[in-house]
Coordinates of C-alpha atoms and ligand atoms in Angstrom, one line a residue:
X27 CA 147.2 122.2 166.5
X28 CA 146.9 121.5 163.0
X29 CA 143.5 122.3 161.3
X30 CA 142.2 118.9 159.5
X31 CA 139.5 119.8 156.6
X32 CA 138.8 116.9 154.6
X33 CA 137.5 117.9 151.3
X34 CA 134.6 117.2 149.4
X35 CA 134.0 116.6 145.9
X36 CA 133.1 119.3 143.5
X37 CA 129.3 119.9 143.8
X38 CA 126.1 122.0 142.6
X39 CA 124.2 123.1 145.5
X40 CA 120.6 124.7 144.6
X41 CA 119.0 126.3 147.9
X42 CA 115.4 126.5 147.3
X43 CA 114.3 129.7 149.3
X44 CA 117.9 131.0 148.6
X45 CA 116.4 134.5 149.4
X46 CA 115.2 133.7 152.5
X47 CA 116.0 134.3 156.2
X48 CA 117.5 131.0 157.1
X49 CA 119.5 131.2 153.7
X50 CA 120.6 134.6 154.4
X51 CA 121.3 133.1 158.1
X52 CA 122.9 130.0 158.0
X53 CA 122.8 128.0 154.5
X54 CA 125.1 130.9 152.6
X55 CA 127.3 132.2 156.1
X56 CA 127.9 128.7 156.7
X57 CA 129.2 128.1 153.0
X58 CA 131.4 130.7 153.3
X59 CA 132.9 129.4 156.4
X60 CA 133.6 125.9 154.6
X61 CA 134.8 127.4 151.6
X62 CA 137.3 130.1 153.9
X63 CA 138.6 126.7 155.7
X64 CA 139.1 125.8 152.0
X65 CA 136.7 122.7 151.8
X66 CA 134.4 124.0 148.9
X67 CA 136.4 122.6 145.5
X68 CA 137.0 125.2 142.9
X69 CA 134.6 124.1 140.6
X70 CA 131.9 123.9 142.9
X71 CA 128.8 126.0 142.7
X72 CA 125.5 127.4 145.0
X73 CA 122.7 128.5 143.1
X74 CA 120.1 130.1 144.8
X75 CA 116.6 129.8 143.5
X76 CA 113.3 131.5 144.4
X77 CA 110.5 133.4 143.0
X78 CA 111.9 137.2 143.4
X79 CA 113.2 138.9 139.5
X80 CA 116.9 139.1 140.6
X81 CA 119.9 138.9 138.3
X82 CA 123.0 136.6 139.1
X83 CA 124.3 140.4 140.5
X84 CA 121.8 141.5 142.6
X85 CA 121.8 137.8 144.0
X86 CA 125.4 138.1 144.8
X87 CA 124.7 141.7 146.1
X88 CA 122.2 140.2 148.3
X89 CA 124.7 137.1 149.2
X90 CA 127.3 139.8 150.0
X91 CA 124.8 141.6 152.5
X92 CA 124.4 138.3 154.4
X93 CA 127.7 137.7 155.1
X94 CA 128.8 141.4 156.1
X95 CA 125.2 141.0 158.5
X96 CA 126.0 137.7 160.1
X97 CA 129.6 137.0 160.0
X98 CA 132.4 138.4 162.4
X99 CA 134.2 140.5 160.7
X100 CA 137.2 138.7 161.9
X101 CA 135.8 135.8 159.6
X102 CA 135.4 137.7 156.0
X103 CA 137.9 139.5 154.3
X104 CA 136.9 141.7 150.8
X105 CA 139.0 139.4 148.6
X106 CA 137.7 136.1 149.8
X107 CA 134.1 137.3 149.7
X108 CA 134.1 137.7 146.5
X109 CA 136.1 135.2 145.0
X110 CA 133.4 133.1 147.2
X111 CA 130.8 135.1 145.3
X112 CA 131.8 133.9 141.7
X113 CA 130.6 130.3 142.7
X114 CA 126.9 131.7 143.2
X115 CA 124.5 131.7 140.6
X116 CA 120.9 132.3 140.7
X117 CA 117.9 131.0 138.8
X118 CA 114.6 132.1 138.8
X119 CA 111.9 129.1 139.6
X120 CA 108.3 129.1 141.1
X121 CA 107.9 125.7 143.3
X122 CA 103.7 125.8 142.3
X123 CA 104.6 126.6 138.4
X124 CA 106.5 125.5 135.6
X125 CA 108.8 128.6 135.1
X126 CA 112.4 128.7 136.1
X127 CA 112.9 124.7 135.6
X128 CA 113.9 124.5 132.4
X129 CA 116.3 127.0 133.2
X130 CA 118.0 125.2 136.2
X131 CA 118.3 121.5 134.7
X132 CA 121.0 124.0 132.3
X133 CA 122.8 125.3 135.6
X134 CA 123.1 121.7 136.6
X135 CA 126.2 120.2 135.3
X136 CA 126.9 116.5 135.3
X137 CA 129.5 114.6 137.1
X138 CA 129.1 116.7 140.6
X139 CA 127.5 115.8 143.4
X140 CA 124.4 117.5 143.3
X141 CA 122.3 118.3 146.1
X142 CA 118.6 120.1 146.6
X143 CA 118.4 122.7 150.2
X144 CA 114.3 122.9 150.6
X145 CA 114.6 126.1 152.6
X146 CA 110.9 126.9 151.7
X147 CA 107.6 126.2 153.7
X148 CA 107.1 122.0 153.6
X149 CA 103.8 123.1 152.1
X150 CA 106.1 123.2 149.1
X151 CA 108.4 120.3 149.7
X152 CA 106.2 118.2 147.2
X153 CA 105.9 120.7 144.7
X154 CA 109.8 121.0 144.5
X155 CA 110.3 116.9 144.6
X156 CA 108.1 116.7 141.6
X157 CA 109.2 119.3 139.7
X158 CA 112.8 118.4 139.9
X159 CA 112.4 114.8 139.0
X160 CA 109.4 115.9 135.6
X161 CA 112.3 118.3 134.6
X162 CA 115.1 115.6 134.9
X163 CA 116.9 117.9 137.3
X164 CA 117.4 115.2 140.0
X165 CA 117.9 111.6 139.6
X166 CA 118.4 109.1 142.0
X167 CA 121.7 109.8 142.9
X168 CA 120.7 113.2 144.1
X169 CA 120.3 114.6 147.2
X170 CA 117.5 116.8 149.7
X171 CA 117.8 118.7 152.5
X172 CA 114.9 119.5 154.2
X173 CA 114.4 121.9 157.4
X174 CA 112.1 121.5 160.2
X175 CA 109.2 121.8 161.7
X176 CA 108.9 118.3 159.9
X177 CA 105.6 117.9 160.7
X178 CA 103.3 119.4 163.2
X179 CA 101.9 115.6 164.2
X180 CA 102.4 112.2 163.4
X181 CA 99.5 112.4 160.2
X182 CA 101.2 115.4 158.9
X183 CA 104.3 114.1 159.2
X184 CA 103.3 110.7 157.5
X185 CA 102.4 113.3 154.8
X186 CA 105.1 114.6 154.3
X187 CA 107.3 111.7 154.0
X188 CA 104.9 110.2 151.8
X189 CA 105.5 112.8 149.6
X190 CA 109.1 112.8 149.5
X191 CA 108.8 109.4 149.0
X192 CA 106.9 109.3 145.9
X193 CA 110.2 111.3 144.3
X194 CA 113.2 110.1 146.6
X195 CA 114.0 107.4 148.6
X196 CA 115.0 107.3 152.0
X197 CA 119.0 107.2 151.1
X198 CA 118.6 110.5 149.0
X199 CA 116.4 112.6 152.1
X200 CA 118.6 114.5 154.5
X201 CA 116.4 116.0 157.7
X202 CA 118.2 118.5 159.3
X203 CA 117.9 118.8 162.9
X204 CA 120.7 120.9 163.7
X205 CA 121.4 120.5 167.1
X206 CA 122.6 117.3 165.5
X207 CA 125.5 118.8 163.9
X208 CA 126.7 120.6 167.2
X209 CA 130.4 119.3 168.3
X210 CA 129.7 118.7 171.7
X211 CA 126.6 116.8 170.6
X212 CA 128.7 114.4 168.5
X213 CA 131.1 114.9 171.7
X214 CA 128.6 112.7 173.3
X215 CA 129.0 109.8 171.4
X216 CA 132.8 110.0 171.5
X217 CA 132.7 110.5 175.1
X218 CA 130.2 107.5 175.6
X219 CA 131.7 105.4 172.9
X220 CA 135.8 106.2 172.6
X221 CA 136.5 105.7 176.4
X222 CA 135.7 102.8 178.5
X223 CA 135.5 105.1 181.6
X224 CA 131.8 106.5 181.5
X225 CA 130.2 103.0 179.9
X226 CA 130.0 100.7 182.8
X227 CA 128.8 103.6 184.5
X228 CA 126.3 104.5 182.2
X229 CA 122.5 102.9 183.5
X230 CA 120.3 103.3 186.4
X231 CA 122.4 101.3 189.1
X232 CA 124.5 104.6 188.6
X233 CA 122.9 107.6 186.9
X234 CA 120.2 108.9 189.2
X235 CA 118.6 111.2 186.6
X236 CA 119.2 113.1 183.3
X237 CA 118.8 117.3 182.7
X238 CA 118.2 118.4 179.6
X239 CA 117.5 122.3 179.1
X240 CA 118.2 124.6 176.6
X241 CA 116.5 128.1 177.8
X242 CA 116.8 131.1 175.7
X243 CA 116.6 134.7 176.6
X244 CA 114.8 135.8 173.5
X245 CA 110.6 135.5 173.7
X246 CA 109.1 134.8 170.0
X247 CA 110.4 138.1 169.0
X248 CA 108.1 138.6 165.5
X249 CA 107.4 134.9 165.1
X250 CA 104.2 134.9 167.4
X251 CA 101.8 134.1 164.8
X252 CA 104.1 131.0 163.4
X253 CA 104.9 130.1 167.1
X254 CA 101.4 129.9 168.5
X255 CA 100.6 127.6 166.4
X256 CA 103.3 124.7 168.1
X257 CA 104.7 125.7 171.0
X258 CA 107.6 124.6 172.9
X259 CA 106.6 120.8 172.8
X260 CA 106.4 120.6 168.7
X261 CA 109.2 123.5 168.3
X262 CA 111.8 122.0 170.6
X263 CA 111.1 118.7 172.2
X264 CA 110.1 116.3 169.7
X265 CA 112.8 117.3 167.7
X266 CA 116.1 118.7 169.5
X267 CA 115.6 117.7 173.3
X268 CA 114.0 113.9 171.9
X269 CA 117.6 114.0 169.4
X270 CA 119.5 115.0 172.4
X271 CA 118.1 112.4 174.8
X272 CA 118.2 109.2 172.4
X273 CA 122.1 110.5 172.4
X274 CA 122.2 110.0 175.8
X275 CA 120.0 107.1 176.4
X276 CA 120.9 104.7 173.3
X277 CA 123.0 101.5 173.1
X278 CA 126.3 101.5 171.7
X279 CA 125.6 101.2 167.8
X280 CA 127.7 98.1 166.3
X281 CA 129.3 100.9 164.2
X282 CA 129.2 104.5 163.6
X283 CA 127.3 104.2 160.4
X284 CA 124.1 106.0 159.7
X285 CA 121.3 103.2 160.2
X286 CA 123.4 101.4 162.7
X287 CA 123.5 104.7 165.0
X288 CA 119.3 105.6 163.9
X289 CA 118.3 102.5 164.6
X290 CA 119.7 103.0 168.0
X291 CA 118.0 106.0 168.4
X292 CA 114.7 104.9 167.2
X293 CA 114.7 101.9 169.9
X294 CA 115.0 104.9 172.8
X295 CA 111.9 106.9 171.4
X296 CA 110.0 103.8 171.2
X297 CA 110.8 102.7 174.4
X298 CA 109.6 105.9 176.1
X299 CA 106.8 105.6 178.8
X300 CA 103.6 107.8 178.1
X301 CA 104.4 111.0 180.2
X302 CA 101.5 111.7 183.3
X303 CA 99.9 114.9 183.1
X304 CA 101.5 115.5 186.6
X305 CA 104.6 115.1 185.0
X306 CA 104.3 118.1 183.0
X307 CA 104.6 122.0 183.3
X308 CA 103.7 124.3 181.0
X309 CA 103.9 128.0 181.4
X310 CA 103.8 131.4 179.3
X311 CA 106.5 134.0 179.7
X312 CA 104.3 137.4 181.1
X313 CA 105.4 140.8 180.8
X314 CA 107.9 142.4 182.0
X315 CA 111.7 144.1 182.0
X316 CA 110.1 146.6 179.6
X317 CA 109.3 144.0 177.0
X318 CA 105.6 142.7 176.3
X319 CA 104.1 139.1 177.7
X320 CA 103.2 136.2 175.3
X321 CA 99.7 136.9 175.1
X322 CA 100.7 140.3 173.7
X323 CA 103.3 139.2 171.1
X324 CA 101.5 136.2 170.0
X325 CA 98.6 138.9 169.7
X326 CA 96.8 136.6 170.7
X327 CA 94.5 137.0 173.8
X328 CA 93.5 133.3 174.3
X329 CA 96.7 131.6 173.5
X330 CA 97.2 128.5 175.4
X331 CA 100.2 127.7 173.7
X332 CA 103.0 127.2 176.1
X333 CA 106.6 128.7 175.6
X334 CA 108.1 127.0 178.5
X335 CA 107.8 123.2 178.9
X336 CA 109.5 121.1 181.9
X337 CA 108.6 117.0 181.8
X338 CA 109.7 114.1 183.5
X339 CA 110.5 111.3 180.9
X340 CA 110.6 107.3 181.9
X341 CA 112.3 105.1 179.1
X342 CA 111.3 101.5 179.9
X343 CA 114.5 99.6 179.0
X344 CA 116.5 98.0 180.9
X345 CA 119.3 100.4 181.0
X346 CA 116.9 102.9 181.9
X347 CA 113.9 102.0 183.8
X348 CA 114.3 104.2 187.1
X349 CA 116.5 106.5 185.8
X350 CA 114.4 109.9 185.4
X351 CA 114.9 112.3 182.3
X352 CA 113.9 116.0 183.0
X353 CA 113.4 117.7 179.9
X354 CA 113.2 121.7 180.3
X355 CA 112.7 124.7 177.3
X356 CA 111.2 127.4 177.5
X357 CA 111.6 131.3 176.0
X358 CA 112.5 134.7 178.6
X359 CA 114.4 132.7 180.8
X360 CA 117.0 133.8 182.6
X361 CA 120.2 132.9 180.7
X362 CA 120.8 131.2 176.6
X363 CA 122.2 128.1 177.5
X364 CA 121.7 124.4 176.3
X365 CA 123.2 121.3 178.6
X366 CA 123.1 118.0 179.5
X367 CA 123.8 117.1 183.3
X368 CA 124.2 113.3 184.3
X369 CA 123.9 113.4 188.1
X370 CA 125.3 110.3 189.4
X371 CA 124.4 108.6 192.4
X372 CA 125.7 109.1 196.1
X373 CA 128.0 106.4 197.0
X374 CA 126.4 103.9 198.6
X375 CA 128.1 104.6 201.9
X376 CA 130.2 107.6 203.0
X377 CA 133.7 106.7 205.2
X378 CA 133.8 110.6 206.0
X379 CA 131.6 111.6 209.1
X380 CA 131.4 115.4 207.7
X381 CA 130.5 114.3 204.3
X382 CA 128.8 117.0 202.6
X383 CA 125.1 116.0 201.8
X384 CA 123.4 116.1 198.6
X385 CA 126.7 116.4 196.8
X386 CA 127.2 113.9 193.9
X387 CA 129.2 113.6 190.7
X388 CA 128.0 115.5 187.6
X389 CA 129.0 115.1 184.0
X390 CA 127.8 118.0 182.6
X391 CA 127.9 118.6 178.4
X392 CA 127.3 122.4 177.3
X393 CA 126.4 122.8 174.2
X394 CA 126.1 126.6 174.2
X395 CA 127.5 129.3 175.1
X396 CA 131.4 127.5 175.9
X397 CA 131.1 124.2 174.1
X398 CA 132.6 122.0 176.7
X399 CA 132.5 119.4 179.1
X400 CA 132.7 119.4 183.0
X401 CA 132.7 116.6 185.3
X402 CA 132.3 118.2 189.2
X403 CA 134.3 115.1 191.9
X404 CA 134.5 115.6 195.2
X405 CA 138.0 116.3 197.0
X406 CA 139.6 117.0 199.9
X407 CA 139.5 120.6 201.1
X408 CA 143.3 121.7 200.7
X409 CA 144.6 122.6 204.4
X410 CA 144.9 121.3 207.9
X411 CA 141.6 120.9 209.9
X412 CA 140.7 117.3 208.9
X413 CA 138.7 115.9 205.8
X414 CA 136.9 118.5 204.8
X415 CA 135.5 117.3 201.1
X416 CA 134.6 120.1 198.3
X417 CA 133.2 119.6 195.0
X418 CA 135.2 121.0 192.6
X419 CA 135.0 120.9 188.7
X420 CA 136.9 119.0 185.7
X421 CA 136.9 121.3 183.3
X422 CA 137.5 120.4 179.4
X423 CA 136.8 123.7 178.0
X424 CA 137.2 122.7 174.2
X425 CA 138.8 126.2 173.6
X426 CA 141.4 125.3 176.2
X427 CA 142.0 121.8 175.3
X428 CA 142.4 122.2 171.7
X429 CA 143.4 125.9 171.5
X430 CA 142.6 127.4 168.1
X431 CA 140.6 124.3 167.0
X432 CA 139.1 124.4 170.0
X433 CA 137.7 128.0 169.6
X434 CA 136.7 127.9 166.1
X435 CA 134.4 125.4 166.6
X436 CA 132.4 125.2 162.9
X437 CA 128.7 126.3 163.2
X438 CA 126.6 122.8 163.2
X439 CA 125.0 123.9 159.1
X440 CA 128.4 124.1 158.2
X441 CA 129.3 120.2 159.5
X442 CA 125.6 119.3 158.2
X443 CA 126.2 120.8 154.4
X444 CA 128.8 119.1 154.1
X445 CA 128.2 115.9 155.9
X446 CA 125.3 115.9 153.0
X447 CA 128.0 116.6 150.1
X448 CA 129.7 113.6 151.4
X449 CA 126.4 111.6 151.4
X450 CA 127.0 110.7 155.1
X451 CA 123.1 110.3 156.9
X452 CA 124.0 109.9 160.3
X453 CA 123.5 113.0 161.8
X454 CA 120.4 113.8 160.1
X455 CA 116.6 112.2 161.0
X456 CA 115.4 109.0 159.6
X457 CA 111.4 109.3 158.6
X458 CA 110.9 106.5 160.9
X459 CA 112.5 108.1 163.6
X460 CA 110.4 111.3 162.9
X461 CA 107.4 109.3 163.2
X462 CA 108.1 107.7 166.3
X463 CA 108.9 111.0 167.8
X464 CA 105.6 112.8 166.7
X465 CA 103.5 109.0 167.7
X466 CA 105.0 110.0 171.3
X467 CA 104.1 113.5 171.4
X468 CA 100.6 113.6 170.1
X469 CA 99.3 112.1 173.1
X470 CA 101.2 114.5 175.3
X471 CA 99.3 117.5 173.1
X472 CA 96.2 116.0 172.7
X473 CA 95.8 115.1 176.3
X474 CA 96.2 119.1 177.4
X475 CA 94.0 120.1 174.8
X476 CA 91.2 117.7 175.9
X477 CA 91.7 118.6 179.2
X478 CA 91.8 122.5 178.3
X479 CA 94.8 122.9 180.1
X480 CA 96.1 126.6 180.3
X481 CA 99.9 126.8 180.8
X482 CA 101.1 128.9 183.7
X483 CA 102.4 132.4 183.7
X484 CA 106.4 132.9 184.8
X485 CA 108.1 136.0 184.7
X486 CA 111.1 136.6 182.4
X487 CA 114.8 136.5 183.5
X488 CA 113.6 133.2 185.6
X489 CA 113.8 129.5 185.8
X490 CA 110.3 129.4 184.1
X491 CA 107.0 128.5 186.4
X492 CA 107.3 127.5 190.2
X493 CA 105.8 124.4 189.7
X494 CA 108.7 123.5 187.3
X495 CA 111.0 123.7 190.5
X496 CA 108.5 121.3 191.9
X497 CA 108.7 118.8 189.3
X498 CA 112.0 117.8 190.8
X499 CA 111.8 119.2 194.6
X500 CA 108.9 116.7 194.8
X501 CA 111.4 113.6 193.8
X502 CA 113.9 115.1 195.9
X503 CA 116.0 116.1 193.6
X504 CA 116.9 120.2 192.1
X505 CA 117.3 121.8 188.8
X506 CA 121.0 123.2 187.7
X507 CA 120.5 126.8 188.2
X508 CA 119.8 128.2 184.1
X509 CA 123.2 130.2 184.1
X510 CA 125.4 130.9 181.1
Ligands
NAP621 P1 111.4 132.8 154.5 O1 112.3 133.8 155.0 O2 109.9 133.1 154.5 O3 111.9 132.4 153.0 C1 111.1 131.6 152.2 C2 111.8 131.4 150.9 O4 111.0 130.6 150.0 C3 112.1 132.7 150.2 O5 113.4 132.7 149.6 C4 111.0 132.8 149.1 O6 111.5 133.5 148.1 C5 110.9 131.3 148.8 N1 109.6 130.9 148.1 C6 108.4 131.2 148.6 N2 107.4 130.7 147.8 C7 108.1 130.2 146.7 C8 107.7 129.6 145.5 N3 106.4 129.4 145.2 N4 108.7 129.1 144.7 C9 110.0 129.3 144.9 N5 110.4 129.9 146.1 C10 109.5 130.3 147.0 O7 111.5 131.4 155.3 P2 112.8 130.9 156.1 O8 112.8 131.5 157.5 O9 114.0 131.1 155.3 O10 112.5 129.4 156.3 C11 112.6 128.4 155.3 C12 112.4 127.0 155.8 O11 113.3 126.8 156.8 C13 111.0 126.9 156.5 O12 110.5 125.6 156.3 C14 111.3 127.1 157.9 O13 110.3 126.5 158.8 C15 112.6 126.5 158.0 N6 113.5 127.0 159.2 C16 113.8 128.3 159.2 C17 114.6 128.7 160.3 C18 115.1 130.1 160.4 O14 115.8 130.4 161.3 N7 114.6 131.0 159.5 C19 115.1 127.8 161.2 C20 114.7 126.5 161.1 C21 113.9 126.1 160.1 P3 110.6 134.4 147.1 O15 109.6 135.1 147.9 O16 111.6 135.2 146.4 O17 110.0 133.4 146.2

């Protein structure tokens, strides 16, 4: 199958924090990968800018590093690297003073597309906005990018948007939450939206309830400090489970366009139910397998910040009302996967006397590892002996399906960096959206912290605490085991 890479127009691309970890990552890997695939235009340029003394050379140098560290080698070969390398530049700029600015508006060059990456702490977000507008840098056809955690509540997110707002309006601010630009994410909406077979299918009189995990293997590994300070509510399900679910849960958008598909999403969040503290589970990974418990690498002794998180989610609409969401994270666990599993109900009456109880169909949507999509149906048994029925998968492993395109599936920065070169929002957070998210988590937090809740302890390589299993035994209903 043909590769189809659309290009982009020529652009200057400044990554604030360009000498950071997610920079040395994702932001300049994923640049790389774009400009391999031959999407990056000749004339285009990255610059990075930070505080550190480094000449344009020990910039590249450092560039260079970060793509030997974090790309296969199948993916990087000596010549492309650095003819990559001649379209970086680097200035040097303080966010909380005035050097380095003057500097950059001469890097910029008129007649590109020119976009700001604020790969720096949001404490500096405002800093950055202002700067580049006093300096003339940006103007208002410019664009941001700004990471997460956007926010850490609903006034602190408020905050922050009323800063970039001051500077930028809404059109110019690209949130990145990149679970958004995974393919089998945007998979979803062309399963749910290019095919008339799921859609009449798709509310409570047929979807019994909605799985959402994504469990990692890792535990905070270094971050502890940074981590216990959110937890896996604010670090994961406001922002990538909530993104996943309005996917899921929202009504066909009159058109995929960016506020027509946001404002579809933003319905879904406000639509959720208040979640009952019996409805939620919140544990702590302990020690073990050789490798210290969350109390020790949070180094914090009190912690009751929870790094697993299992809820059960009501959306009062009337798609949805009946139709549970069970929302799991957590870190240790037994497997790094991320899916979505749409159990369908039983049929309403079986013909076949030995029909196999508590088997029903499951569209399942795996994000990682094996981006694909699997939809288990019941046969027949092959074979004499009667009708014996068997649940057997669909599989549309997207490496199978669409061979080499299917395997070299672009990393989701790569789609968002360029989706913001093309000035296309839609899969990037509206402020509202934020908002609406943080306005229906606050509670959640605030009601464990009145309460003094302590999460439970689980032991790595598991599904997380026992009473997560019990979330859904209770309703009669069972997790998909965490496998990869
Ligand atoms: P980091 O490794 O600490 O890097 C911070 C960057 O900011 C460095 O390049 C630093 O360079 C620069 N910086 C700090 N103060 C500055 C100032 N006054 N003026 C100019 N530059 C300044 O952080 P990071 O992990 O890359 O994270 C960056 C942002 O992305 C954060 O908001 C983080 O929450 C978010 N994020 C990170 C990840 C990740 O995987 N790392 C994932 C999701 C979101 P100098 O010291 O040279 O100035």
């Amino acid at each position: 199958m043909v590769s189809r890479t659309i290009p982009v127009d020529a652009f200057d691309l400044v990554i604030f924090g360009g000498t950071g970890d997610l920079a040395r990552r994702k932001i300049l890997p994923s640049l790389y990968r774009r400009y391999l695939a031959g999407q990056i235009p000749e004339e285009s340029r990255i610059i990075g800018a930070a505080r550190s003394e480094l000449s344009e050379e020990a910039f590249r140098d450092m560039t260079r590093d970060a793509l030997m560290e974090f790309l296969p080698a199948a993916k990087r070969d000596d010549t492309t690297v650095e003819a990559f390398l001649r379209h970086i530049r680097y200035v040097r700029v303080d966010a909380t003073g005035q050097e380095g600015w003057d500097e950059l508006r001469g890097v910029i060059r008129p007649g590109m597309v020119h976009a700001f990456y604020f790969s720096v702490a949001p404490s500096l977000f405002g800093n950055i906005a202002e700067r580049l507008l006093a300096h003339s840098i940006a103007d208002a056809d410019s664009r941001i990018v700004v990471e997460k955690p956007f926010g850490h509540d609903l006034a602190s997110a408020k905050a922050l948007n009323a800063v970039l707002a001051e500077h930028f309006n809404e059109q110019q601010i690209y949130r990145i939450d990149h679970y958004l630009g995974k393919e089998t994410v945007q998979n979803l909406m062309a399963i749910r939206f290019a095919n008339i077979l799921f859609e009449p299918l798709w509310k409570t009189e047929y979807i019994d309830h909605v799985q959402i995990t994504v469990a990692e293997t890792v535990g905070v590994n270094g971050r502890g400090a940074y981590y216990d300070t959110s937890g896996a509510m604010r670090d994961m399900v406001q922002n990538h489970l909530m993104q996943l679910l309005c996917l899921i849960a929202m009504e066909p958008p009159y058109h995929f366009d960016p506020d027509a598909v946001r404002d579809e999403k933003l319905k879904v969040i406000r639509a959720l139910e208040p979640v009952r503290p019996e409805d939620i589970v919140r544990g702590q990974y302990l020690e073990g397998g050789g490798k210290p418990g969350y109390i020790e690498d949070s180094e914090n002794p009190n912690s009751r910040t929870e790094s697993f998180i299992a809820l059960k989610v009501g959306i009062a609409n009337w798609r949805w009302k009946g139709t549970p969401f069970y929302l799991r994270t957590g870190k240790r666990l037994r497997a790094r996967t991320s899916e979505i599993a749409i159990f369908f109900r039983r049929p309403p009456h079986s013909i076949f006397d030995n029909a196999v109880d508590g088997q029903q169909n499951v569209l399942v949507i795996r994000l990682q590892p094996n981006e694909g999509i699997n939809m288990k149906v019941m046969i027949k048994e092959p074979g004499p002996g009667g009708m014996r029925l068997v649940q057997v998968p669909l599989d549309m492993s997207f490496a199978q399906a669409l061979g080499d395109e299917g395997t070299d599936i672009p990393d989701a920065y790569e789609r968002l960096i360029m989706d913001v070169i093309r000035g296309n929002q839609t899969l990037f957070m509206r402020g509202d959206e934020v908002e609406a998210a943080w306005a229906w988590a606050d509670p959640i937090i605030e009601g464990w912290e009145q309460r003094g809740d302590r999460p439970q302890g689980y032991h790595p390589g598991g599904a997380g605490p026992d009473d997560a299993l019990m979330l859904l035994h209770r309703d009669g209903r069972r997790w998909r085991e965490v496998k990869e």
